Coordinates of C-alpha atoms and ligand atoms in Angstrom, one line a residue:
M1 CA 0.0 0.0 0.0
A2 CA 1.2 3.5 -0.8
K3 CA 2.4 5.5 2.2
L4 CA -0.5 7.4 3.8
F5 CA -0.2 11.2 3.9
R6 CA -1.8 13.3 6.6
A7 CA -2.1 17.0 6.6
A8 CA -3.8 19.9 8.3
I9 CA -4.5 23.5 7.2
M10 CA -4.8 26.3 9.7
G11 CA -5.7 30.0 9.3
P12 CA -8.0 32.6 10.6
P13 CA -11.7 32.8 9.6
G14 CA -11.9 33.7 5.9
S15 CA -8.3 32.9 5.2
G16 CA -9.2 30.5 2.4
K17 CA -8.8 27.2 4.3
G18 CA -11.9 25.7 2.8
T19 CA -11.2 27.0 -0.7
I20 CA -7.6 25.7 -0.7
S21 CA -8.5 22.4 1.0
K22 CA -11.0 21.6 -1.8
R23 CA -8.3 22.3 -4.4
I24 CA -5.8 20.0 -2.5
A25 CA -8.4 17.3 -2.1
Q26 CA -9.3 17.4 -5.8
S27 CA -5.7 17.6 -7.1
F28 CA -4.1 15.1 -4.7
G29 CA -7.0 12.7 -3.9
L30 CA -7.0 13.3 -0.1
Q31 CA -10.1 12.7 2.0
Y32 CA -11.1 16.1 3.2
L33 CA -12.6 16.8 6.7
S34 CA -13.7 20.3 7.7
S35 CA -14.4 20.6 11.4
G36 CA -16.8 23.6 10.8
H37 CA -18.7 21.7 8.1
F38 CA -18.8 18.6 10.3
L39 CA -20.3 20.6 13.2
R40 CA -22.9 22.3 11.0
E41 CA -23.9 18.9 9.5
N42 CA -24.5 17.7 13.0
I43 CA -26.6 20.8 13.8
A44 CA -28.6 20.4 10.6
A45 CA -29.3 16.7 11.3
N46 CA -30.4 17.5 14.9
T47 CA -28.0 15.0 16.4
D48 CA -27.2 15.1 20.2
A49 CA -23.7 16.5 19.3
G50 CA -25.4 19.1 17.1
E51 CA -27.5 20.2 20.0
L52 CA -24.5 20.5 22.2
V53 CA -22.3 22.5 19.7
K54 CA -25.1 24.8 18.4
T55 CA -24.8 27.5 21.1
Y56 CA -21.0 27.7 20.7
I57 CA -21.2 28.2 16.9
E58 CA -24.0 30.7 17.3
R59 CA -21.9 32.7 19.8
S60 CA -18.8 32.3 17.6
T61 CA -16.9 30.7 20.4
L62 CA -14.8 27.6 20.2
V63 CA -16.5 24.3 21.0
P64 CA -14.8 22.9 24.1
D65 CA -11.8 20.7 23.4
Q66 CA -13.2 17.6 25.0
L67 CA -16.3 17.7 23.0
M68 CA -14.4 18.5 19.8
T69 CA -12.0 15.7 20.1
R70 CA -14.8 13.3 21.1
L71 CA -16.4 14.1 17.8
M72 CA -13.4 14.4 15.5
L73 CA -11.1 11.6 16.6
P74 CA -13.6 8.7 16.0
R75 CA -14.2 10.1 12.5
L76 CA -10.5 10.1 11.9
E77 CA -10.2 6.5 13.1
Q78 CA -12.7 5.6 10.4
L79 CA -10.4 7.2 7.9
R80 CA -7.4 5.4 9.3
D81 CA -6.6 3.7 6.0
H82 CA -6.8 6.9 3.9
S83 CA -4.7 9.9 3.3
W84 CA -6.5 13.0 4.6
L85 CA -6.5 16.7 5.0
L86 CA -8.0 18.4 8.1
D87 CA -9.4 21.9 7.9
G88 CA -10.1 23.7 11.2
F89 CA -8.9 20.9 13.5
P90 CA -6.8 20.9 15.5
R91 CA -7.5 24.5 16.6
T92 CA -6.0 24.5 20.2
L93 CA -2.9 23.0 21.8
S94 CA -5.0 20.5 23.6
Q95 CA -6.7 19.3 20.4
A96 CA -3.2 19.1 18.7
Q97 CA -1.9 16.9 21.6
A98 CA -4.9 14.6 21.4
L99 CA -4.5 14.2 17.7
N100 CA -0.7 13.6 18.1
N101 CA -1.5 10.7 20.4
L102 CA -3.3 8.9 17.5
F103 CA -1.7 10.2 14.3
Q104 CA 1.5 11.8 13.3
L105 CA 0.9 14.7 10.8
D106 CA 3.2 14.9 7.8
L107 CA 2.5 18.5 6.9
V108 CA 0.7 21.6 8.3
I109 CA -0.1 24.6 6.2
S110 CA -0.7 27.9 7.9
L111 CA -2.3 30.8 6.1
N112 CA -1.4 34.4 7.1
I113 CA -3.9 36.8 5.5
P114 CA -4.2 40.6 6.4
Y115 CA -7.2 41.6 8.5
E116 CA -8.7 43.9 5.9
T117 CA -8.7 41.1 3.3
L118 CA -10.4 38.8 5.7
R119 CA -13.1 41.3 6.5
E120 CA -13.9 41.9 2.9
R121 CA -14.0 38.2 2.0
V122 CA -16.2 37.2 4.9
S123 CA -18.8 39.9 4.4
D124 CA -19.1 38.7 0.8
R125 CA -19.5 35.0 1.6
W126 CA -22.6 33.0 0.9
V127 CA -22.9 29.3 1.6
H128 CA -25.1 26.4 0.6
P129 CA -25.8 25.0 4.1
A130 CA -26.7 21.4 3.1
S131 CA -23.4 20.7 1.2
G132 CA -21.1 23.4 2.7
R133 CA -20.3 24.8 -0.8
V134 CA -19.0 28.3 -0.4
Y135 CA -19.4 31.2 -2.8
N136 CA -18.0 34.7 -2.8
M137 CA -19.9 37.4 -4.7
G138 CA -16.6 38.7 -6.2
F139 CA -14.2 35.7 -6.3
N140 CA -16.4 32.7 -7.1
P141 CA -20.0 33.9 -7.5
P142 CA -22.8 31.3 -8.1
R143 CA -24.0 31.0 -11.7
E144 CA -27.4 32.3 -10.6
Q145 CA -27.5 35.0 -7.8
G146 CA -28.5 33.6 -4.4
K147 CA -28.7 30.0 -5.6
D148 CA -26.5 26.9 -5.3
D149 CA -24.9 25.8 -8.6
I150 CA -25.7 22.1 -8.1
T151 CA -29.0 22.0 -6.4
G152 CA -30.5 25.5 -7.2
E153 CA -31.3 25.8 -3.4
P154 CA -31.0 29.2 -1.7
L155 CA -27.7 30.3 -0.3
I156 CA -27.4 31.9 3.2
Q157 CA -25.0 34.0 5.2
H158 CA -23.7 32.6 8.5
D159 CA -24.4 34.8 11.6
D160 CA -20.8 34.4 12.6
D161 CA -19.7 36.2 9.4
K162 CA -21.1 39.5 10.7
P163 CA -18.4 42.1 11.5
E164 CA -18.6 42.0 15.3
A165 CA -18.6 38.2 15.3
L166 CA -15.7 38.1 12.9
M167 CA -13.5 40.4 15.1
A168 CA -14.2 38.1 18.1
R169 CA -13.2 35.1 16.0
L170 CA -10.0 36.7 14.8
R171 CA -8.9 37.6 18.3
Q172 CA -9.7 34.1 19.5
Y173 CA -7.8 32.6 16.6
K174 CA -4.6 34.6 17.4
D175 CA -4.6 33.5 21.0
V176 CA -5.2 29.9 20.5
A177 CA -3.3 29.2 17.3
K178 CA 0.1 30.4 18.5
P179 CA 1.0 27.4 20.7
V180 CA -0.3 25.0 18.0
I181 CA 1.9 26.8 15.3
D182 CA 4.9 26.6 17.7
L183 CA 4.3 22.9 18.2
Y184 CA 4.2 22.1 14.5
K185 CA 7.2 24.4 13.9
S186 CA 9.2 22.5 16.5
Q187 CA 8.2 19.2 14.7
G188 CA 9.5 20.7 11.4
I189 CA 6.3 20.2 9.6
L190 CA 4.9 23.8 9.5
H191 CA 4.7 25.7 6.2
S192 CA 3.4 29.2 6.3
F193 CA 2.0 31.2 3.3
S194 CA 1.2 34.9 3.2
G195 CA -0.8 37.0 0.8
T196 CA -4.1 38.6 -0.2
D197 CA -5.0 36.3 -3.1
T198 CA -5.7 32.6 -2.9
N199 CA -4.9 32.1 -6.6
R200 CA -1.4 33.5 -6.0
I201 CA -0.8 31.3 -3.0
W202 CA -2.1 28.2 -4.5
P203 CA 0.8 27.4 -6.9
Y204 CA 3.2 27.4 -4.0
I205 CA 1.0 25.1 -2.0
N206 CA 0.6 22.9 -5.0
S207 CA 4.3 22.5 -5.6
L208 CA 5.0 21.9 -1.9
L209 CA 2.5 19.1 -1.9
L210 CA 3.9 17.7 -5.1
T211 CA 7.3 17.5 -3.4
K212 CA 6.1 16.2 -0.1
M213 CA 3.7 13.6 -1.4
H214 CA 6.0 12.1 -4.0
T215 CA 9.2 11.8 -1.9
Ligands
LIG301 P1 -15.0 27.0 10.6 O1 -16.1 26.6 9.7 O2 -13.7 26.2 10.6 P2 -13.5 29.4 10.2 O3 -14.1 30.6 10.8 O4 -12.2 28.9 10.7 O5 -14.8 28.5 10.2 P3 -14.1 29.9 7.6 O6 -14.8 31.2 8.1 O7 -14.9 28.8 7.1 O8 -13.2 29.5 8.7 P4 -12.0 29.6 5.5 O9 -12.4 28.2 5.4 O10 -10.6 29.9 6.0 O11 -13.0 30.4 6.5 O12 -12.2 30.4 4.2 P5 -13.0 30.1 2.9 O13 -14.4 29.8 3.3 O14 -12.3 29.2 2.0 O15 -12.9 31.6 2.2 C1 -13.6 32.7 2.8 C2 -14.3 33.4 1.7 O16 -13.4 34.1 0.9 C3 -15.2 32.5 0.7 O17 -16.3 33.3 0.3 C4 -14.2 32.3 -0.5 O18 -14.9 32.1 -1.7 C5 -13.5 33.7 -0.5 N1 -12.1 33.6 -1.0 C6 -11.2 32.7 -0.9 N2 -10.0 33.1 -1.5 C7 -10.3 34.3 -2.0 C8 -9.5 35.3 -2.8 O19 -8.3 35.1 -3.1 N3 -10.1 36.5 -3.1 C9 -11.4 36.7 -2.8 N4 -11.9 37.9 -3.1 N5 -12.2 35.9 -2.1 C10 -11.6 34.7 -1.7 O20 -15.5 27.1 12.1 C11 -16.8 27.6 12.4 C12 -17.0 27.5 13.9 O21 -17.0 26.1 14.2 C13 -16.4 25.9 15.5 C14 -16.1 27.3 16.1 O22 -17.3 27.7 16.8 C15 -16.0 28.1 14.8 O23 -16.2 29.5 15.0 N6 -15.2 25.1 15.3 C16 -14.4 24.7 16.3 N7 -14.4 24.9 17.7 C17 -13.4 24.3 18.4 N8 -12.4 23.6 17.9 C18 -12.4 23.3 16.5 N9 -11.4 22.6 16.0 C19 -13.4 23.9 15.7 N10 -13.6 23.9 14.4 C20 -14.7 24.6 14.2

């Protein structure tokens, strides 16, 4: 069997994690697991976990570590025989340590995007809640305004994309991400990318993955 490859992508809200993850998953055939999407799926399906996480997502605060790892780690166990990419998990040092106990990551991508760029992107973002497909009215608009390209169902804006909520999410990101970034730096697997344009960052990430996955 080919060697499995396990990666994670980190970055503040609106930094393009989801957009870049989908390109990676498509180009390199990795299974893709977004923690935010996974949580929203649980909320939409009215699961017990969904009920528990709902209030945190609505208040734009982090879901407690214990609950988060209880949800994510069994899902990763199911993907044990696959190569995968995680988007949005681990978010805190405690989550990173819990993950480390089960799986050794090969690569972590960290996105550094200026605040003004994040604010503009997030305020223009629309999503199709059932699938998690994300649109941006300037960058990748839907074919028909306000409707999902595949199903034609209405697009919505998340409450946590409103400006006050975004500020809170950014502050929170800075505080909790630093020790996680330091951990992965010390393991020699962290690669950081800066810029205002996903299409310009993408070729660098693409060539990094080509190198890492084929050596
Ligand atoms: P999520 O879902 O992980 P966030 O806040 O980390 O949410 P978000 O907001 O989904 O991340 P992203 O994935 O980094 O952002 O960015 P994206 O969606 O790809 O791009 C943002 C927008 O910009 C899109 O409209 C896209 O089309 C556009 N865009 C991309 N590139 C460009 C570009 O170059 N130019 C332009 N103009 N536009 C572009 O987490 C949600 C909540 O779940 C909980 C927390 O409550 C969290 O708040 N949660 C966790 N809690 C605890 N622990 C965890 N591990 C948790 N994970 C989730």
